[in-house]
């Protein structure tokens, strides 16, 4: 067999393979053609949906500020939960631990509703203006430091609240497989609040997370 005949056979085989691939691709496309399906519902969606509890502007000029939207979801009941459980956990810790006289933990005093709001405000501020570590926000320097945070709360007070920050009672029994038991009281309140503010319609698109997470997540 000559080299020309071999080349001819190879070219025919390649064309045959190409045609089969094209046919396979066409079949795939045919299978992806959209076909309407019958709805399994008894009728059209007739429930009221959308925002059912709008943010009411507290100011006379009807201006809605970010804090108004924040407090629309983070209610006084949630703040009271944080205050109560944080104070409870601090008391449990003080009773269970043997502390030296030089321990900063002995400076703990039960926090108030207003102090918890200040603490949360500092957390948000730290998220907006990031520094190498927490201590930098209380530095007296031109490069680092935050006058807003320094004038809001002392560093020792902030660190103590952060140490005892809690949403549930550690001494209560819980199911062993409940990985979110420490957050559950707050999550329950948040869920009820979200449901009371917004009612979804009949068509819902659930997208993946917008923030990448590469750590371990036990409750997936």
mmCIF file of C-alpha atoms in Angstrom:
data_model
loop_
_atom_site.group_PDB
_atom_site.id
_atom_site.type_symbol
_atom_site.label_atom_id
_atom_site.label_comp_id
_atom_site.label_asym_id
_atom_site.label_seq_id
_atom_site.Cartn_x
_atom_site.Cartn_y
_atom_site.Cartn_z
ATOM 1 C CA UNK A 1 0.000 0.000 0.000
ATOM 2 C CA UNK A 2 1.382 3.368 -1.012
ATOM 3 C CA UNK A 3 1.820 6.320 1.312
ATOM 4 C CA UNK A 4 -0.863 8.220 -0.608
ATOM 5 C CA UNK A 5 -3.400 5.437 0.046
ATOM 6 C CA UNK A 6 -2.502 5.438 3.753
ATOM 7 C CA UNK A 7 -2.959 9.215 3.937
ATOM 8 C CA UNK A 8 -6.335 8.890 2.201
ATOM 9 C CA UNK A 9 -7.502 6.236 4.662
ATOM 10 C CA UNK A 10 -6.374 8.346 7.630
ATOM 11 C CA UNK A 11 -8.182 11.409 6.339
ATOM 12 C CA UNK A 12 -11.387 9.402 5.802
ATOM 13 C CA UNK A 13 -11.143 7.971 9.319
ATOM 14 C CA UNK A 14 -10.616 11.418 10.807
ATOM 15 C CA UNK A 15 -13.634 12.758 8.905
ATOM 16 C CA UNK A 16 -15.683 9.819 10.128
ATOM 17 C CA UNK A 17 -14.642 10.486 13.735
ATOM 18 C CA UNK A 18 -15.407 14.165 13.312
ATOM 19 C CA UNK A 19 -18.865 13.405 11.923
ATOM 20 C CA UNK A 20 -19.633 11.051 14.810
ATOM 21 C CA UNK A 21 -18.559 13.736 17.290
ATOM 22 C CA UNK A 22 -20.765 16.263 15.542
ATOM 23 C CA UNK A 23 -23.687 13.835 15.624
ATOM 24 C CA UNK A 24 -23.090 13.252 19.327
ATOM 25 C CA UNK A 25 -23.012 16.967 19.952
ATOM 26 C CA UNK A 26 -26.251 17.417 18.005
ATOM 27 C CA UNK A 27 -27.894 14.692 20.058
ATOM 28 C CA UNK A 28 -26.748 16.393 23.222
ATOM 29 C CA UNK A 29 -28.197 19.670 22.032
ATOM 30 C CA UNK A 30 -31.492 17.991 21.159
ATOM 31 C CA UNK A 31 -31.728 16.583 24.672
ATOM 32 C CA UNK A 32 -31.238 20.062 26.129
ATOM 33 C CA UNK A 33 -34.084 21.699 24.233
ATOM 34 C CA UNK A 34 -36.448 23.325 26.731
ATOM 35 C CA UNK A 35 -39.842 21.709 27.061
ATOM 36 C CA UNK A 36 -42.643 23.138 29.129
ATOM 37 C CA UNK A 37 -43.835 21.010 32.012
ATOM 38 C CA UNK A 38 -47.148 21.017 33.774
ATOM 39 C CA UNK A 39 -47.208 22.585 37.211
ATOM 40 C CA UNK A 40 -48.041 20.255 40.080
ATOM 41 C CA UNK A 41 -49.740 23.036 42.031
ATOM 42 C CA UNK A 42 -53.509 23.262 42.180
ATOM 43 C CA UNK A 43 -53.587 26.856 41.006
ATOM 44 C CA UNK A 44 -51.725 30.098 40.647
ATOM 45 C CA UNK A 45 -49.729 31.536 43.537
ATOM 46 C CA UNK A 46 -52.051 34.036 45.190
ATOM 47 C CA UNK A 47 -50.332 34.767 48.496
ATOM 48 C CA UNK A 48 -49.096 38.239 49.355
ATOM 49 C CA UNK A 49 -45.322 38.365 49.140
ATOM 50 C CA UNK A 50 -42.478 40.833 49.385
ATOM 51 C CA UNK A 51 -41.585 43.198 52.214
ATOM 52 C CA UNK A 52 -44.391 43.150 54.771
ATOM 53 C CA UNK A 53 -42.672 45.120 57.534
ATOM 54 C CA UNK A 54 -40.810 48.110 56.153
ATOM 55 C CA UNK A 55 -38.267 50.242 57.976
ATOM 56 C CA UNK A 56 -39.938 53.284 59.482
ATOM 57 C CA UNK A 57 -37.754 56.407 59.365
ATOM 58 C CA UNK A 58 -37.383 57.703 62.931
ATOM 59 C CA UNK A 59 -36.325 61.189 61.871
ATOM 60 C CA UNK A 60 -38.704 63.983 60.913
ATOM 61 C CA UNK A 61 -37.167 64.330 57.440
ATOM 62 C CA UNK A 62 -38.067 60.677 56.648
ATOM 63 C CA UNK A 63 -34.414 59.733 56.184
ATOM 64 C CA UNK A 64 -33.549 56.071 56.738
ATOM 65 C CA UNK A 65 -30.008 55.508 57.993
ATOM 66 C CA UNK A 66 -28.009 52.231 57.981
ATOM 67 C CA UNK A 67 -28.469 51.891 61.744
ATOM 68 C CA UNK A 68 -32.244 51.942 61.222
ATOM 69 C CA UNK A 69 -32.019 48.968 58.846
ATOM 70 C CA UNK A 70 -29.677 47.162 61.235
ATOM 71 C CA UNK A 71 -31.978 47.626 64.224
ATOM 72 C CA UNK A 72 -34.942 46.586 62.080
ATOM 73 C CA UNK A 73 -33.508 43.063 62.136
ATOM 74 C CA UNK A 74 -31.401 43.078 65.329
ATOM 75 C CA UNK A 75 -34.196 43.727 67.789
ATOM 76 C CA UNK A 76 -34.155 44.654 71.476
ATOM 77 C CA UNK A 77 -35.125 41.067 72.274
ATOM 78 C CA UNK A 78 -31.931 39.817 70.620
ATOM 79 C CA UNK A 79 -29.805 42.388 72.432
ATOM 80 C CA UNK A 80 -31.407 41.390 75.737
ATOM 81 C CA UNK A 81 -30.583 37.752 74.982
ATOM 82 C CA UNK A 82 -26.931 38.649 74.381
ATOM 83 C CA UNK A 83 -26.751 40.698 77.573
ATOM 84 C CA UNK A 84 -28.394 38.011 79.704
ATOM 85 C CA UNK A 85 -26.350 35.070 78.416
ATOM 86 C CA UNK A 86 -23.068 37.001 78.417
ATOM 87 C CA UNK A 87 -23.583 38.033 82.039
ATOM 88 C CA UNK A 88 -24.603 34.484 82.941
ATOM 89 C CA UNK A 89 -21.509 32.937 81.353
ATOM 90 C CA UNK A 90 -19.227 35.489 83.026
ATOM 91 C CA UNK A 91 -20.734 34.611 86.405
ATOM 92 C CA UNK A 92 -20.344 30.885 85.728
ATOM 93 C CA UNK A 93 -16.706 31.425 84.782
ATOM 94 C CA UNK A 94 -15.935 33.492 87.881
ATOM 95 C CA UNK A 95 -17.475 30.844 90.129
ATOM 96 C CA UNK A 96 -15.710 27.927 88.454
ATOM 97 C CA UNK A 97 -12.210 29.366 88.062
ATOM 98 C CA UNK A 98 -9.616 30.171 90.697
ATOM 99 C CA UNK A 99 -8.268 33.546 89.635
ATOM 100 C CA UNK A 100 -5.283 35.450 90.922
ATOM 101 C CA UNK A 101 -5.692 38.960 92.251
ATOM 102 C CA UNK A 102 -3.891 40.314 89.191
ATOM 103 C CA UNK A 103 -6.325 38.708 86.757
ATOM 104 C CA UNK A 104 -8.176 41.188 84.545
ATOM 105 C CA UNK A 105 -11.212 38.924 84.700
ATOM 106 C CA UNK A 106 -11.876 40.152 88.246
ATOM 107 C CA UNK A 107 -12.612 43.574 86.742
ATOM 108 C CA UNK A 108 -15.776 42.165 85.188
ATOM 109 C CA UNK A 109 -19.021 43.961 85.897
ATOM 110 C CA UNK A 110 -22.387 42.929 84.445
ATOM 111 C CA UNK A 111 -22.953 44.711 81.165
ATOM 112 C CA UNK A 112 -26.009 46.699 80.173
ATOM 113 C CA UNK A 113 -28.157 46.923 77.065
ATOM 114 C CA UNK A 114 -26.362 50.095 75.980
ATOM 115 C CA UNK A 115 -22.913 48.569 76.459
ATOM 116 C CA UNK A 116 -23.851 45.608 74.283
ATOM 117 C CA UNK A 117 -24.927 47.979 71.511
ATOM 118 C CA UNK A 118 -21.581 49.770 71.785
ATOM 119 C CA UNK A 119 -19.764 46.432 71.665
ATOM 120 C CA UNK A 120 -21.588 45.413 68.479
ATOM 121 C CA UNK A 121 -20.864 48.814 66.957
ATOM 122 C CA UNK A 122 -17.150 48.335 67.619
ATOM 123 C CA UNK A 123 -17.271 44.893 65.993
ATOM 124 C CA UNK A 124 -18.802 46.424 62.851
ATOM 125 C CA UNK A 125 -16.255 49.259 62.847
ATOM 126 C CA UNK A 126 -13.410 46.749 63.096
ATOM 127 C CA UNK A 127 -14.807 44.918 60.095
ATOM 128 C CA UNK A 128 -14.784 48.120 58.048
ATOM 129 C CA UNK A 129 -11.369 49.357 59.198
ATOM 130 C CA UNK A 130 -9.053 46.384 59.637
ATOM 131 C CA UNK A 131 -5.827 46.507 61.634
ATOM 132 C CA UNK A 132 -3.198 43.851 62.465
ATOM 133 C CA UNK A 133 -4.833 42.970 65.808
ATOM 134 C CA UNK A 134 -7.330 44.274 68.341
ATOM 135 C CA UNK A 135 -4.785 46.218 70.399
ATOM 136 C CA UNK A 136 -4.016 48.514 67.462
ATOM 137 C CA UNK A 137 -7.445 50.175 67.685
ATOM 138 C CA UNK A 138 -6.521 51.640 71.074
ATOM 139 C CA UNK A 139 -3.042 52.824 70.099
ATOM 140 C CA UNK A 140 -2.181 56.488 70.471
ATOM 141 C CA UNK A 141 -0.355 56.957 67.192
ATOM 142 C CA UNK A 142 -0.872 58.716 63.881
ATOM 143 C CA UNK A 143 -0.590 55.493 61.901
ATOM 144 C CA UNK A 144 -2.856 53.290 64.003
ATOM 145 C CA UNK A 145 -5.673 53.792 66.448
ATOM 146 C CA UNK A 146 -9.344 54.705 66.208
ATOM 147 C CA UNK A 147 -10.695 57.667 68.136
ATOM 148 C CA UNK A 148 -14.252 56.476 67.552
ATOM 149 C CA UNK A 149 -13.565 53.130 69.231
ATOM 150 C CA UNK A 150 -11.400 54.629 71.964
ATOM 151 C CA UNK A 151 -14.129 57.123 72.876
ATOM 152 C CA UNK A 152 -16.778 54.398 72.862
ATOM 153 C CA UNK A 153 -15.270 51.768 75.170
ATOM 154 C CA UNK A 154 -12.002 50.933 76.901
ATOM 155 C CA UNK A 155 -9.896 48.100 75.548
ATOM 156 C CA UNK A 156 -10.129 46.064 78.766
ATOM 157 C CA UNK A 157 -13.919 46.346 78.785
ATOM 158 C CA UNK A 158 -14.151 45.299 75.149
ATOM 159 C CA UNK A 159 -11.869 42.304 75.634
ATOM 160 C CA UNK A 160 -13.840 41.125 78.667
ATOM 161 C CA UNK A 161 -17.148 41.292 76.791
ATOM 162 C CA UNK A 162 -15.545 39.493 73.852
ATOM 163 C CA UNK A 163 -14.276 36.790 76.207
ATOM 164 C CA UNK A 164 -17.712 36.089 77.697
ATOM 165 C CA UNK A 165 -19.868 36.861 74.644
ATOM 166 C CA UNK A 166 -22.597 34.196 74.640
ATOM 167 C CA UNK A 167 -26.054 33.378 73.255
ATOM 168 C CA UNK A 168 -27.013 30.316 75.306
ATOM 169 C CA UNK A 169 -26.604 28.676 78.694
ATOM 170 C CA UNK A 170 -23.694 26.232 78.709
ATOM 171 C CA UNK A 171 -25.213 24.312 81.612
ATOM 172 C CA UNK A 172 -28.381 23.384 79.738
ATOM 173 C CA UNK A 173 -28.561 19.944 78.181
ATOM 174 C CA UNK A 174 -28.658 19.655 74.411
ATOM 175 C CA UNK A 175 -28.646 16.968 71.767
ATOM 176 C CA UNK A 176 -25.179 15.637 71.002
ATOM 177 C CA UNK A 177 -25.648 16.014 67.252
ATOM 178 C CA UNK A 178 -26.743 19.652 67.515
ATOM 179 C CA UNK A 179 -23.621 21.479 66.377
ATOM 180 C CA UNK A 180 -25.303 24.876 66.581
ATOM 181 C CA UNK A 181 -26.692 24.654 70.102
ATOM 182 C CA UNK A 182 -24.641 27.645 71.285
ATOM 183 C CA UNK A 183 -26.131 29.806 68.533
ATOM 184 C CA UNK A 184 -29.628 28.324 68.443
ATOM 185 C CA UNK A 185 -31.426 30.887 70.677
ATOM 186 C CA UNK A 186 -30.170 33.732 68.498
ATOM 187 C CA UNK A 187 -30.766 31.846 65.237
ATOM 188 C CA UNK A 188 -34.360 31.139 66.263
ATOM 189 C CA UNK A 189 -35.003 34.827 66.930
ATOM 190 C CA UNK A 190 -33.355 35.833 63.663
ATOM 191 C CA UNK A 191 -35.411 33.340 61.692
ATOM 192 C CA UNK A 192 -38.652 34.605 63.194
ATOM 193 C CA UNK A 193 -37.637 38.177 62.469
ATOM 194 C CA UNK A 194 -36.706 37.452 58.856
ATOM 195 C CA UNK A 195 -40.028 35.672 58.335
ATOM 196 C CA UNK A 196 -41.953 38.621 59.748
ATOM 197 C CA UNK A 197 -40.165 41.160 57.536
ATOM 198 C CA UNK A 198 -40.172 39.428 54.151
ATOM 199 C CA UNK A 199 -42.404 36.795 52.563
ATOM 200 C CA UNK A 200 -40.886 35.073 49.488
ATOM 201 C CA UNK A 201 -42.870 34.570 46.303
ATOM 202 C CA UNK A 202 -43.541 31.391 44.344
ATOM 203 C CA UNK A 203 -40.215 31.511 42.471
ATOM 204 C CA UNK A 204 -37.078 31.422 44.606
ATOM 205 C CA UNK A 205 -33.479 31.294 43.406
ATOM 206 C CA UNK A 206 -31.019 29.987 45.988
ATOM 207 C CA UNK A 207 -27.466 30.878 45.021
ATOM 208 C CA UNK A 208 -24.213 29.587 46.420
ATOM 209 C CA UNK A 209 -22.313 31.547 49.026
ATOM 210 C CA UNK A 210 -20.636 34.740 47.860
ATOM 211 C CA UNK A 211 -17.787 34.434 50.377
ATOM 212 C CA UNK A 212 -15.355 31.528 49.835
ATOM 213 C CA UNK A 213 -14.906 29.250 52.834
ATOM 214 C CA UNK A 214 -12.071 26.722 53.017
ATOM 215 C CA UNK A 215 -12.273 25.842 56.699
ATOM 216 C CA UNK A 216 -13.949 22.908 58.388
ATOM 217 C CA UNK A 217 -17.693 23.169 58.871
ATOM 218 C CA UNK A 218 -19.097 20.503 61.178
ATOM 219 C CA UNK A 219 -22.780 21.217 60.571
ATOM 220 C CA UNK A 220 -22.788 20.900 56.759
#
